[in-house]
JSON list of C-alpha atoms in Angstrom, two decimals:
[
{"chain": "K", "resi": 240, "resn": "UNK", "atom": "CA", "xyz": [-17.80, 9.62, 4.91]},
{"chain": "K", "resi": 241, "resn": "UNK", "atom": "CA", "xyz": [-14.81, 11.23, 4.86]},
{"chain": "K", "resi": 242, "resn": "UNK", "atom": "CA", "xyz": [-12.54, 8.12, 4.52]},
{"chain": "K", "resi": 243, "resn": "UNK", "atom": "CA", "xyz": [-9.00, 7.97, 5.93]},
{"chain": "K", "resi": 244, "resn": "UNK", "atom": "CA", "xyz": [-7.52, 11.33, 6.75]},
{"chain": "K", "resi": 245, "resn": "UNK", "atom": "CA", "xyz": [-4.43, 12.37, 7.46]},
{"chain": "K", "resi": 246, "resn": "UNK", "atom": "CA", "xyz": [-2.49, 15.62, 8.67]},
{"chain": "K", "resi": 247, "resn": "UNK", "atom": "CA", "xyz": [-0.29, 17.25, 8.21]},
{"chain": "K", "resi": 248, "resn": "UNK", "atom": "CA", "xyz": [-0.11, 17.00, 4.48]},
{"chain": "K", "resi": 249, "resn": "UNK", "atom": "CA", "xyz": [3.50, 18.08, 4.36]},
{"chain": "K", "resi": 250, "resn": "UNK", "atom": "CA", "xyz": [6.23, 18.72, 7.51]},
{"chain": "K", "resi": 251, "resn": "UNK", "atom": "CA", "xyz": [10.04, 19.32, 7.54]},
{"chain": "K", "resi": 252, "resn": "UNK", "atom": "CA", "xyz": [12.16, 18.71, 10.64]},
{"chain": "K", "resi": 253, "resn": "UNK", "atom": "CA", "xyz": [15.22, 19.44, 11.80]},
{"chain": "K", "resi": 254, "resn": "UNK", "atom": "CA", "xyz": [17.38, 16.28, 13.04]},
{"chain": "K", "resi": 255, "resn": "UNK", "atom": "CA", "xyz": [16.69, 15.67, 16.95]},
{"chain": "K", "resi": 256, "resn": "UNK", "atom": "CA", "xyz": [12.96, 17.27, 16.95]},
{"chain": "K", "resi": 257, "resn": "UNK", "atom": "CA", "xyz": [9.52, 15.16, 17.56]},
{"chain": "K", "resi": 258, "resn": "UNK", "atom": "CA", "xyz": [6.30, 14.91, 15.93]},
{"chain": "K", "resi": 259, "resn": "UNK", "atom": "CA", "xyz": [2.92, 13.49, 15.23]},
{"chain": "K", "resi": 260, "resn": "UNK", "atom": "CA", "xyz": [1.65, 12.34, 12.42]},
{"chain": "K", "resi": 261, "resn": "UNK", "atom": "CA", "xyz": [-2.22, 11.78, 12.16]},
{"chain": "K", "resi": 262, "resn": "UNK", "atom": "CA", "xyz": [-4.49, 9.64, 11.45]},
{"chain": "K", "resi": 263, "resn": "UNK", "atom": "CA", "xyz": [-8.01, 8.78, 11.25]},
{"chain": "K", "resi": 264, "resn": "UNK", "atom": "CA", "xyz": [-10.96, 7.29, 10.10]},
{"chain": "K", "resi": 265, "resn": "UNK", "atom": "CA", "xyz": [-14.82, 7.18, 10.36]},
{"chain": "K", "resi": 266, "resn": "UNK", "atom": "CA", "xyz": [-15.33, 3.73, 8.71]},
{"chain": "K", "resi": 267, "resn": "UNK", "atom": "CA", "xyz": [-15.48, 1.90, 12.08]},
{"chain": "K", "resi": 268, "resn": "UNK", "atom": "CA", "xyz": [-12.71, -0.23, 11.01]},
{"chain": "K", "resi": 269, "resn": "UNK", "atom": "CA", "xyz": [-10.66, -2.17, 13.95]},
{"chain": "K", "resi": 270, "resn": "UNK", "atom": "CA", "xyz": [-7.53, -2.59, 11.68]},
{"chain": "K", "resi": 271, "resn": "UNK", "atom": "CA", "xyz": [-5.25, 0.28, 11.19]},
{"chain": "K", "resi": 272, "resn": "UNK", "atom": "CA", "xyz": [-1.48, 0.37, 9.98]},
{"chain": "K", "resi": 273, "resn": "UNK", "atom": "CA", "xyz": [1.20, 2.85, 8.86]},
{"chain": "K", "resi": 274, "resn": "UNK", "atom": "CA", "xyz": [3.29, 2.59, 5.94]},
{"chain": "K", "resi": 275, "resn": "UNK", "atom": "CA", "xyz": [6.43, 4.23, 4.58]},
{"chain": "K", "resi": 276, "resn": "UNK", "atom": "CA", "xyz": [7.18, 4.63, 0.82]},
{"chain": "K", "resi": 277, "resn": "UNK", "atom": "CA", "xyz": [10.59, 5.04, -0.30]},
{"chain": "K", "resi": 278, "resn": "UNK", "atom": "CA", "xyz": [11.71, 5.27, -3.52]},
{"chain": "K", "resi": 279, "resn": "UNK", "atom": "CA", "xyz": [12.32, 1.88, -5.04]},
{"chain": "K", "resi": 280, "resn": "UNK", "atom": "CA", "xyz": [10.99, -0.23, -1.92]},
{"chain": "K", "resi": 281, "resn": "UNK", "atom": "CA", "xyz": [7.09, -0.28, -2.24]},
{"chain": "K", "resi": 282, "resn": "UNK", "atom": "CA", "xyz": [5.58, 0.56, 1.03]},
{"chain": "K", "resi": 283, "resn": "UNK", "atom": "CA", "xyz": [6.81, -1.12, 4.34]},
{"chain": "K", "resi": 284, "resn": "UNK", "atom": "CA", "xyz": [4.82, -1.35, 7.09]},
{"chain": "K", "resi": 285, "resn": "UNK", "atom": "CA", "xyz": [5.76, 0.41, 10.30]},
{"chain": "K", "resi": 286, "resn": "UNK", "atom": "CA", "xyz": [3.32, -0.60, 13.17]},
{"chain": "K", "resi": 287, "resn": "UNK", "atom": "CA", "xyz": [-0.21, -1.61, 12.88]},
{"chain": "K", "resi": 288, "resn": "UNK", "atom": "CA", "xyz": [-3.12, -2.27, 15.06]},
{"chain": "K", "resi": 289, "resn": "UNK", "atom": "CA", "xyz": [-6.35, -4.70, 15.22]},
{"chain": "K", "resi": 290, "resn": "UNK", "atom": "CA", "xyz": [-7.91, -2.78, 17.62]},
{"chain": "K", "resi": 291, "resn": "UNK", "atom": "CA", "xyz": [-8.71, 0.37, 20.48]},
{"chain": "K", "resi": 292, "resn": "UNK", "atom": "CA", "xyz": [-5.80, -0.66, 22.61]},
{"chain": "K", "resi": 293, "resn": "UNK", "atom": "CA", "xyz": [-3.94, -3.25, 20.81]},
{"chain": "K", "resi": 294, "resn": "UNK", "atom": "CA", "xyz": [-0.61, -2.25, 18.62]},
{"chain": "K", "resi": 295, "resn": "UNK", "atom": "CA", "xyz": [1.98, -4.35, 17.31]},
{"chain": "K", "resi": 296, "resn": "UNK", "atom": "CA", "xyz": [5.50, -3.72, 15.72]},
{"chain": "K", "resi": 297, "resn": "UNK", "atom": "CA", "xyz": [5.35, -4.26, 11.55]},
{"chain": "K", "resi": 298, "resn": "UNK", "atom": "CA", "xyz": [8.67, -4.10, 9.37]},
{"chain": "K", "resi": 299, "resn": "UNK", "atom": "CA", "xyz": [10.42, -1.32, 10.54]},
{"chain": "K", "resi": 300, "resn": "UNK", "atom": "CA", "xyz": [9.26, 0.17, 13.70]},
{"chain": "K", "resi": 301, "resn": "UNK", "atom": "CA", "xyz": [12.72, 1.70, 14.98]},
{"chain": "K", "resi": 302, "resn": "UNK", "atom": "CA", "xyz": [11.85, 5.63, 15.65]},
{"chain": "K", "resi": 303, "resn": "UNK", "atom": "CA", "xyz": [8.10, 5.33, 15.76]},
{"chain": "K", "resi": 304, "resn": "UNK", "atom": "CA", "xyz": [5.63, 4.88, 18.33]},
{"chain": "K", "resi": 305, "resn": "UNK", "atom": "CA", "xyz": [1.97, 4.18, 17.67]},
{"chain": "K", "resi": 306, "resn": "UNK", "atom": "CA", "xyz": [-1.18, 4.06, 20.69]},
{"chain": "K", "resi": 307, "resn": "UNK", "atom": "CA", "xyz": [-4.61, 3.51, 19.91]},
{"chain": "K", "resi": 308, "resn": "UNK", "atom": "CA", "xyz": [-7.13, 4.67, 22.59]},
{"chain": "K", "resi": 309, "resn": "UNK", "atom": "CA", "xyz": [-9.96, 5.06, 20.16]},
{"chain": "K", "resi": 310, "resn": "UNK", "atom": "CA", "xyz": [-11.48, 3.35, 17.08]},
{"chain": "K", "resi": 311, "resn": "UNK", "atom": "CA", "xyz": [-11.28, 5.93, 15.29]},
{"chain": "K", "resi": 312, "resn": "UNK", "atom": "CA", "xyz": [-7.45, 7.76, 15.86]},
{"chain": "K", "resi": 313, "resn": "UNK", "atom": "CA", "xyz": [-3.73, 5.96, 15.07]},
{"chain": "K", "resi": 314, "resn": "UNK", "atom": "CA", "xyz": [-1.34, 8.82, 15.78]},
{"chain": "K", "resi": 315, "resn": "UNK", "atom": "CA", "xyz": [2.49, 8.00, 14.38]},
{"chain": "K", "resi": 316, "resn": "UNK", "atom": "CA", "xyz": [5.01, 9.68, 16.85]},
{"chain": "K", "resi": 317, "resn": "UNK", "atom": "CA", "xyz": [8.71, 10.42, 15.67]},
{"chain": "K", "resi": 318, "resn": "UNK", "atom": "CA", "xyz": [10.53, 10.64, 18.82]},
{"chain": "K", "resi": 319, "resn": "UNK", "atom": "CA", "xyz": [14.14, 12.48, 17.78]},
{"chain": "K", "resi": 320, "resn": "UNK", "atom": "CA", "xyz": [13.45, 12.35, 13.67]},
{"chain": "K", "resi": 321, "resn": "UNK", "atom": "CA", "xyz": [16.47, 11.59, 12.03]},
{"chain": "K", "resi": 322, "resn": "UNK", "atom": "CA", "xyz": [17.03, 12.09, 7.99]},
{"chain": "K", "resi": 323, "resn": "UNK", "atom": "CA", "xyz": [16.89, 8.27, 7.94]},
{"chain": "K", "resi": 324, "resn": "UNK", "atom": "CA", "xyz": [13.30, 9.01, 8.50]},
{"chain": "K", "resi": 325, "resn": "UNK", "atom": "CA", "xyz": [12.62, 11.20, 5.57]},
{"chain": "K", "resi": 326, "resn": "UNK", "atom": "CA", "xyz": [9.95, 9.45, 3.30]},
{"chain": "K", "resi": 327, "resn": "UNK", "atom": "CA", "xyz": [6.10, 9.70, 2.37]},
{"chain": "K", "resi": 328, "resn": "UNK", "atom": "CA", "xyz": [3.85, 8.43, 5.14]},
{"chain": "K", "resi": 329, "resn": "UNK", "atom": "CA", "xyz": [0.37, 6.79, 4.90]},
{"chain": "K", "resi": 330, "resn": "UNK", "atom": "CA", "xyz": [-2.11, 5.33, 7.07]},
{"chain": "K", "resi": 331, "resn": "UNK", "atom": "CA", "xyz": [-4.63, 2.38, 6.33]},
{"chain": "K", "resi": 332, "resn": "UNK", "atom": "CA", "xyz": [-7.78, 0.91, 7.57]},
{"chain": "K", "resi": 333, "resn": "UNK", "atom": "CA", "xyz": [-9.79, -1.76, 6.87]},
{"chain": "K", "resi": 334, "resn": "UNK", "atom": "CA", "xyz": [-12.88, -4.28, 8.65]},
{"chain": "K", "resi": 335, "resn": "UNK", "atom": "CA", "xyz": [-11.33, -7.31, 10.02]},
{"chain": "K", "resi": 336, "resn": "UNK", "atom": "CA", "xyz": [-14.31, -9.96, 9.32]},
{"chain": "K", "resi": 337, "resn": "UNK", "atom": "CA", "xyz": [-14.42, -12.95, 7.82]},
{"chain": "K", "resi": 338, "resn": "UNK", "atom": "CA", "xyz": [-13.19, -12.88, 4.02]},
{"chain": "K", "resi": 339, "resn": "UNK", "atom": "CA", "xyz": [-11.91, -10.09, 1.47]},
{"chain": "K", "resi": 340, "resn": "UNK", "atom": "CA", "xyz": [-11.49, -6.79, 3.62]},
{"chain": "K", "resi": 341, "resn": "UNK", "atom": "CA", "xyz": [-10.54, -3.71, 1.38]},
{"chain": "K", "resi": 342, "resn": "UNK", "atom": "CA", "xyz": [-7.75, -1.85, 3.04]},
{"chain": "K", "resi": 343, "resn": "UNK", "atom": "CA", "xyz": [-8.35, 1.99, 2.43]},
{"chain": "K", "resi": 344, "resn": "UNK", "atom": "CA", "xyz": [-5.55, 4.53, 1.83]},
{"chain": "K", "resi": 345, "resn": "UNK", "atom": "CA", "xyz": [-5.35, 7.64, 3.34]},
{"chain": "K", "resi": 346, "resn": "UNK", "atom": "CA", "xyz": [-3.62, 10.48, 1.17]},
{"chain": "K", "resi": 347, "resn": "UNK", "atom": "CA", "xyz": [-0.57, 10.54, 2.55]},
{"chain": "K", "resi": 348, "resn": "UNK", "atom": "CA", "xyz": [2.01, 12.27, 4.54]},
{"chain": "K", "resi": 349, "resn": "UNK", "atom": "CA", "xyz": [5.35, 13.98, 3.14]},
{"chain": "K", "resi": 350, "resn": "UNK", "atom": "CA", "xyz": [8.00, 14.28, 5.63]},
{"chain": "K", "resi": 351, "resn": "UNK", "atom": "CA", "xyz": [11.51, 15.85, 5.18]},
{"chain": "K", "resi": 352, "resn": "UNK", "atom": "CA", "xyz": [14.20, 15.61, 8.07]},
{"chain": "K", "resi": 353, "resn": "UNK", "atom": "CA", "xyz": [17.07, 18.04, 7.75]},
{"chain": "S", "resi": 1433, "resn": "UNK", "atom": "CA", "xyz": [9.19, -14.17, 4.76]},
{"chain": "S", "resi": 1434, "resn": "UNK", "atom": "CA", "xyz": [6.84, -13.24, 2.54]},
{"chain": "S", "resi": 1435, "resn": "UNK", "atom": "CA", "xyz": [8.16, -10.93, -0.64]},
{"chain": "S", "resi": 1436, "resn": "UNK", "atom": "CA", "xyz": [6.80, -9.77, -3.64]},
{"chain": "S", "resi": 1437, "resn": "UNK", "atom": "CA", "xyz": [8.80, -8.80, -7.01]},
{"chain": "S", "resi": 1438, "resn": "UNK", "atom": "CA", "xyz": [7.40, -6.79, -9.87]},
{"chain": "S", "resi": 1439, "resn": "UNK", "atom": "CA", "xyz": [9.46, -5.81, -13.21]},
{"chain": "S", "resi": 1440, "resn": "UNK", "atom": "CA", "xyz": [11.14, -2.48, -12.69]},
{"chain": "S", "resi": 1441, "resn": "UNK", "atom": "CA", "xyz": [10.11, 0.75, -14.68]},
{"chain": "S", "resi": 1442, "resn": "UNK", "atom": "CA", "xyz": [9.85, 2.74, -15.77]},
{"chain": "S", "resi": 1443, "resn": "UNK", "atom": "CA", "xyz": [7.48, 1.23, -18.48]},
{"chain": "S", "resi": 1444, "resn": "UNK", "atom": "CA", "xyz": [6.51, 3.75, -21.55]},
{"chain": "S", "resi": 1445, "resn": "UNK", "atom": "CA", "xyz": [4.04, 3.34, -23.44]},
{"chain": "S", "resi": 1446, "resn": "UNK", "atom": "CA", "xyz": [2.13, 5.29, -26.74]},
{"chain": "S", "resi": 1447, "resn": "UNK", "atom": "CA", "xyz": [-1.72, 5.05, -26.34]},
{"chain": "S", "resi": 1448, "resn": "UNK", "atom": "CA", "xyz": [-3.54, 2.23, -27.35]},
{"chain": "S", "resi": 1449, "resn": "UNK", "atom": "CA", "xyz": [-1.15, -0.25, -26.82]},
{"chain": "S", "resi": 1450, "resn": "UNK", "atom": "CA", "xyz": [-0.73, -3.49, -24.49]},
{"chain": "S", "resi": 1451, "resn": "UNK", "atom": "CA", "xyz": [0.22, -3.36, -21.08]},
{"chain": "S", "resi": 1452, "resn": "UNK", "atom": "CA", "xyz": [2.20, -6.49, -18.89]},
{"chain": "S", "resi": 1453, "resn": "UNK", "atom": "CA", "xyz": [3.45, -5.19, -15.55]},
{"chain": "S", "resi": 1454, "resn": "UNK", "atom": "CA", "xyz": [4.51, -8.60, -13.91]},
{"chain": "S", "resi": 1455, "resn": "UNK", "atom": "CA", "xyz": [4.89, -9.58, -10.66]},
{"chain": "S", "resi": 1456, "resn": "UNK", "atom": "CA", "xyz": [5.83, -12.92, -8.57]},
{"chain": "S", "resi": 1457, "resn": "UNK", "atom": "CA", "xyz": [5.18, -13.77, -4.97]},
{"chain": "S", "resi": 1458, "resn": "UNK", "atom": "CA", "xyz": [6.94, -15.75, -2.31]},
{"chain": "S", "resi": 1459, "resn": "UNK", "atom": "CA", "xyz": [4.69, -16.57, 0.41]},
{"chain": "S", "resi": 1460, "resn": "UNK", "atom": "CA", "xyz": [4.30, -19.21, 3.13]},
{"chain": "S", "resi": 1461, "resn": "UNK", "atom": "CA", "xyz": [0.63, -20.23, 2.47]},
{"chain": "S", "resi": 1462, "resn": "UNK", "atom": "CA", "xyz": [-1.88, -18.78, 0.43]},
{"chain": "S", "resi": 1463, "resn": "UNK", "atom": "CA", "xyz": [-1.91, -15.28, 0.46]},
{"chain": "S", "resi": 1464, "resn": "UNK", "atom": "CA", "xyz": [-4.68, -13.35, -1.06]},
{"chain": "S", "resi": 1465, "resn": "UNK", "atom": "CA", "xyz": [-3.23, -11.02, -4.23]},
{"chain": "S", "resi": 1466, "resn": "UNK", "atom": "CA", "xyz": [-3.53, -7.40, -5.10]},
{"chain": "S", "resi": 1467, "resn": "UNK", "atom": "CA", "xyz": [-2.99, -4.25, -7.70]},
{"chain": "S", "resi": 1468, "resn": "UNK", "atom": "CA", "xyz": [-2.66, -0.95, -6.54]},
{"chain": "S", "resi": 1469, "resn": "UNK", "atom": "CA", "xyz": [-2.68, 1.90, -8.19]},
{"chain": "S", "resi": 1470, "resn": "UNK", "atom": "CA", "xyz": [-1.19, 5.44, -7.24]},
{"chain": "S", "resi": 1471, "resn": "UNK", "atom": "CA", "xyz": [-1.75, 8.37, -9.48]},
{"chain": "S", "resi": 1472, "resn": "UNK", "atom": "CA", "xyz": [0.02, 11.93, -8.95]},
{"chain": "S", "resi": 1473, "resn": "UNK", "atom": "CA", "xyz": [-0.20, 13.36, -5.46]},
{"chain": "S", "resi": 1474, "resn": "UNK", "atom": "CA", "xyz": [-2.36, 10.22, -4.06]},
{"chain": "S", "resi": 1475, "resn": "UNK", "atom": "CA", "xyz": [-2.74, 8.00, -1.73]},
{"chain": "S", "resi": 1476, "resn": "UNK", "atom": "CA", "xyz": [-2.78, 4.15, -3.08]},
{"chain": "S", "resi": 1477, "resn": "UNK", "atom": "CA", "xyz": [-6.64, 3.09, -4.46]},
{"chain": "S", "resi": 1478, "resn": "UNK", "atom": "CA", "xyz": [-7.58, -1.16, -4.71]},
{"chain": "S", "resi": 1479, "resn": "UNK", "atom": "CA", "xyz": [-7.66, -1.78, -8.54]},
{"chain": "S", "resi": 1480, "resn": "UNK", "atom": "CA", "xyz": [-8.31, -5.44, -8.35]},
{"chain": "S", "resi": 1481, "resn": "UNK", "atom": "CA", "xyz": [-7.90, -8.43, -6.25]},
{"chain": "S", "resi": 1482, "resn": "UNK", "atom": "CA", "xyz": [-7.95, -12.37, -6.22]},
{"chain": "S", "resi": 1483, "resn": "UNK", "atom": "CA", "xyz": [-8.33, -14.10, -3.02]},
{"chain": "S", "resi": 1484, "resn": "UNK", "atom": "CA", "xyz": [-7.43, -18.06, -4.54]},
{"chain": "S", "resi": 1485, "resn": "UNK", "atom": "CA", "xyz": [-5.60, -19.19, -7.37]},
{"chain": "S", "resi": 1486, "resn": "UNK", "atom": "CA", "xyz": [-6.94, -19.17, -10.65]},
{"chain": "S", "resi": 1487, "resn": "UNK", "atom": "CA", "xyz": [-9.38, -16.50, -9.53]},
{"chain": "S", "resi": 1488, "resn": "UNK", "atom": "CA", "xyz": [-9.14, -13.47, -12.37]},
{"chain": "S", "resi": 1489, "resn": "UNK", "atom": "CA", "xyz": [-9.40, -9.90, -10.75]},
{"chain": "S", "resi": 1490, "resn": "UNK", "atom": "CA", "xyz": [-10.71, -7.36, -13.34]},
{"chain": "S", "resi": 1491, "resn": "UNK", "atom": "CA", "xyz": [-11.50, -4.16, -12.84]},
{"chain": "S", "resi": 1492, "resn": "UNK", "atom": "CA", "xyz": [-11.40, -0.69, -15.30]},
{"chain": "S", "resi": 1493, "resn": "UNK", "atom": "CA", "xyz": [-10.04, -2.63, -18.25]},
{"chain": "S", "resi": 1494, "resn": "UNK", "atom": "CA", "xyz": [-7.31, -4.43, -15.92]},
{"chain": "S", "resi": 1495, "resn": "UNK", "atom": "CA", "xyz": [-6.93, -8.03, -15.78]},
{"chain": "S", "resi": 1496, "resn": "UNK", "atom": "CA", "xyz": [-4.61, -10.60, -12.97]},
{"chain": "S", "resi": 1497, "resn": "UNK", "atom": "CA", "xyz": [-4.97, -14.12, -12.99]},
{"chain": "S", "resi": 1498, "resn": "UNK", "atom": "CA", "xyz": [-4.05, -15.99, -9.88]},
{"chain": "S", "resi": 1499, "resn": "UNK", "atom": "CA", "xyz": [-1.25, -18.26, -10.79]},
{"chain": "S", "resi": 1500, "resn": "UNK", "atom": "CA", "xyz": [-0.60, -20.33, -8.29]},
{"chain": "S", "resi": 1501, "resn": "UNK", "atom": "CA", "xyz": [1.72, -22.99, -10.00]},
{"chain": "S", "resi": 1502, "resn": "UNK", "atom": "CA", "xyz": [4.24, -19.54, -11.34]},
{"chain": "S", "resi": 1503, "resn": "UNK", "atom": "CA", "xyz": [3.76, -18.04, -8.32]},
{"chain": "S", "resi": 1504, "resn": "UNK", "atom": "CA", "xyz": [2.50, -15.16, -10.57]},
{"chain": "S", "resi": 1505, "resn": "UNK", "atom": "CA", "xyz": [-0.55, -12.14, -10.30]},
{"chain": "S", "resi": 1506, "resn": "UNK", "atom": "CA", "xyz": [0.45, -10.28, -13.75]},
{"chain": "S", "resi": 1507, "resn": "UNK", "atom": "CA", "xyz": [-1.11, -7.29, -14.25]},
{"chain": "S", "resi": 1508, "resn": "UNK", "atom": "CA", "xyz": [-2.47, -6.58, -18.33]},
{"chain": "S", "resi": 1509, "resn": "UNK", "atom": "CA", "xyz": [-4.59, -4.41, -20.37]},
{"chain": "S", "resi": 1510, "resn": "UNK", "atom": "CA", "xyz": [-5.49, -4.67, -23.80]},
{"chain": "S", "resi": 1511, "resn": "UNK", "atom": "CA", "xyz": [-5.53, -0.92, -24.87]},
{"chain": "S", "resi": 1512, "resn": "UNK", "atom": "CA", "xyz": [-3.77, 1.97, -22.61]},
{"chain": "S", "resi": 1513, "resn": "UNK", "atom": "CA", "xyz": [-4.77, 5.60, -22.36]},
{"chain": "S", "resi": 1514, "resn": "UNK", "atom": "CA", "xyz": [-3.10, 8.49, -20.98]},
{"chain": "S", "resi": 1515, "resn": "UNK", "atom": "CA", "xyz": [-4.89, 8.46, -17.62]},
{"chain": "S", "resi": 1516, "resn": "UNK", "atom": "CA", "xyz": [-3.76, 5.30, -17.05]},
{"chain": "S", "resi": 1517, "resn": "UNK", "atom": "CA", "xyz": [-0.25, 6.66, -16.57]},
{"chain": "S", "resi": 1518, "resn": "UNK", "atom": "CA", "xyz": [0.39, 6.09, -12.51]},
{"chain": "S", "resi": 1519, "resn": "UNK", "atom": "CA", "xyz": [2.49, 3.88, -10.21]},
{"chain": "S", "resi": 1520, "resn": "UNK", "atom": "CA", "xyz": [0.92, 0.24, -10.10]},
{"chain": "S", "resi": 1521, "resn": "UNK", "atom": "CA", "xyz": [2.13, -1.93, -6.89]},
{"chain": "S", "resi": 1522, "resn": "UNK", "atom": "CA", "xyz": [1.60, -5.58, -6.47]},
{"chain": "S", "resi": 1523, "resn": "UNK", "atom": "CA", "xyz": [0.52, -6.82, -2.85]},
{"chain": "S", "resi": 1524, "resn": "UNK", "atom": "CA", "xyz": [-0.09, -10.09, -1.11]},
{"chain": "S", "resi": 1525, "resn": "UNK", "atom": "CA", "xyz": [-1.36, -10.40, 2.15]},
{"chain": "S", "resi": 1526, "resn": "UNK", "atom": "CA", "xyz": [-2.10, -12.81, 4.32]},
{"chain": "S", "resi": 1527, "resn": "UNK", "atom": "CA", "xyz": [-5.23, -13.62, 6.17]},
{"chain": "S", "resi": 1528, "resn": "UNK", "atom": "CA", "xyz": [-3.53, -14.85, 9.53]},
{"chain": "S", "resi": 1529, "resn": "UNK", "atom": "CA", "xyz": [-0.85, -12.99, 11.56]},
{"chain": "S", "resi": 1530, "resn": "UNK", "atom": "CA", "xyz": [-0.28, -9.36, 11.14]},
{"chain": "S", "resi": 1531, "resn": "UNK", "atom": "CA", "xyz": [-2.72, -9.44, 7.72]},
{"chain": "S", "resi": 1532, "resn": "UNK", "atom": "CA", "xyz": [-0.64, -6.10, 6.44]},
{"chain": "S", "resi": 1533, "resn": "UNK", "atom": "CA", "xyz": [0.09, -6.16, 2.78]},
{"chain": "S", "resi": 1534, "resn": "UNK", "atom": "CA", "xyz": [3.51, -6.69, 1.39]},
{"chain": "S", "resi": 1535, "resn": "UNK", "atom": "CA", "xyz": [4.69, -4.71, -1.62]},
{"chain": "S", "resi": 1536, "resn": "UNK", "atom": "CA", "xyz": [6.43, -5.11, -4.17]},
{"chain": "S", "resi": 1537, "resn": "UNK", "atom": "CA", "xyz": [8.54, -2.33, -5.13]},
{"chain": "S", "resi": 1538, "resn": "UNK", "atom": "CA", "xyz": [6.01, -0.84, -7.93]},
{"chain": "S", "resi": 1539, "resn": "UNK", "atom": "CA", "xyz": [6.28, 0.09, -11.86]},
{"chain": "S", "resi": 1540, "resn": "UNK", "atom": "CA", "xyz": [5.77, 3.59, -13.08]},
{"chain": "S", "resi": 1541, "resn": "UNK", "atom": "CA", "xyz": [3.54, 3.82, -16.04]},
{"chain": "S", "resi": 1542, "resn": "UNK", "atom": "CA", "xyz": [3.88, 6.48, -19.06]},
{"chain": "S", "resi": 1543, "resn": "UNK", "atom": "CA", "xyz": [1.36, 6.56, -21.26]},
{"chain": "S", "resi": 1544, "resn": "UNK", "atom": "CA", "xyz": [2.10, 8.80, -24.27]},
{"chain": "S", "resi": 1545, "resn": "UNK", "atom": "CA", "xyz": [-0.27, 10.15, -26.55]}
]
């Protein structure tokens, strides 16, 4: 199993331009959920997702757009990237059963906006 | 809402020594409680868990009691060593609504030899 990947590993963008950020796993998990990471704020989540055609708004979804058509894929979109948006993406998955479910980190994306 | 807070770092340390990270929780039920670790260049790995209180995670040497009446999910360990040096990040989540994790706002760790 490869886990949770994500790509590209690094990306700069100029203000105005649009992008997607990948993700994806081949755990079988339902739930999926993106995260940024600034410096001295932890992770916040941006939008998540319980299932293949069901997203939701987290923390701080201004900017972003998530769809989930498959199990497996949760593409982040940056519509017009601002520098507001410049930070260290990651995706998570995880089972959504009964009790303790593990949520599993992907790597991690670093994006600068100029 | 829900919030976590965990002492600021960065926390130095010479090998061998004791470690306290601690964190404290607001939360609107019972959330289940969480330590993760990020080392250099990673992503963010489980190091241990406790889904009620008084429940001990453990896990690597690391140690979290679930403190309910503090509100409290300290993270210790008795003896450092270098490759413990990372960024350790305190979590609570919830198992109803959107069941993300909050974070607190994580400690860096130095370990020096």
């Amino acid at each position: 199993n490869a886990g949770v990947t994500q790509t590209p590993k690094f990306q700069v963008l100029k203000t105005g331009q649009s992008m997607t950020l990948q993700c994806a796993q081949d755990m079988n998990h339902e739930y999926m959920s993106w995260y940024r990471q600034d410096p001295g704020m932890g992770l916040r989540l941006i939008h998540y997702s319980v299932g293949a055609g069901i997203t939701d708004q987290g923390e701080v979804p201004n900017g972003y757009n998530v769809s989930r058509s498959t199990t497996e894929d949760f593409p982040l979109r940056l519509l017009s990237a601002a520098p507001s948006q410049t930070s260290v993406y990651f995706c998570a998955s995880s089972p959504t059963g009964l009790g303790f479910n593990e949520q599993f980190f992907g790597p991690g994306t670093r994006l600068t906006v100029l | 809402g829900n919030s976590v807070t965990q002492m600021e770092g960065p926390v130095t340390l010479s090998e061998e020594a004791f470690l306290t990270i601690n964190c404290t929780y607001t939360a609107t039920g019972y959330p289940s409680l969480f330590w993760y670790v990020q080392y250099p260049g990673e992503g963010l790995q489980l190091l241990l868990k406790a889904t009620k209180a008084d429940d001990k995670g453990s896990n690597k040497g690391f140690e979290a009691t679930y403190r309910k009446e503090t509100t409290s999910f300290h993270l210790e360990k008795g003896s450092v060593q270098v490759s413990d040096s990372a960024v350790y990040f305190c979590a609570l989540r919830m198992d109803t609504g959107r069941r993300a994790l909050t974070f607190g706002s994580g400690t860096r760790l130095q370990v020096q030899p």
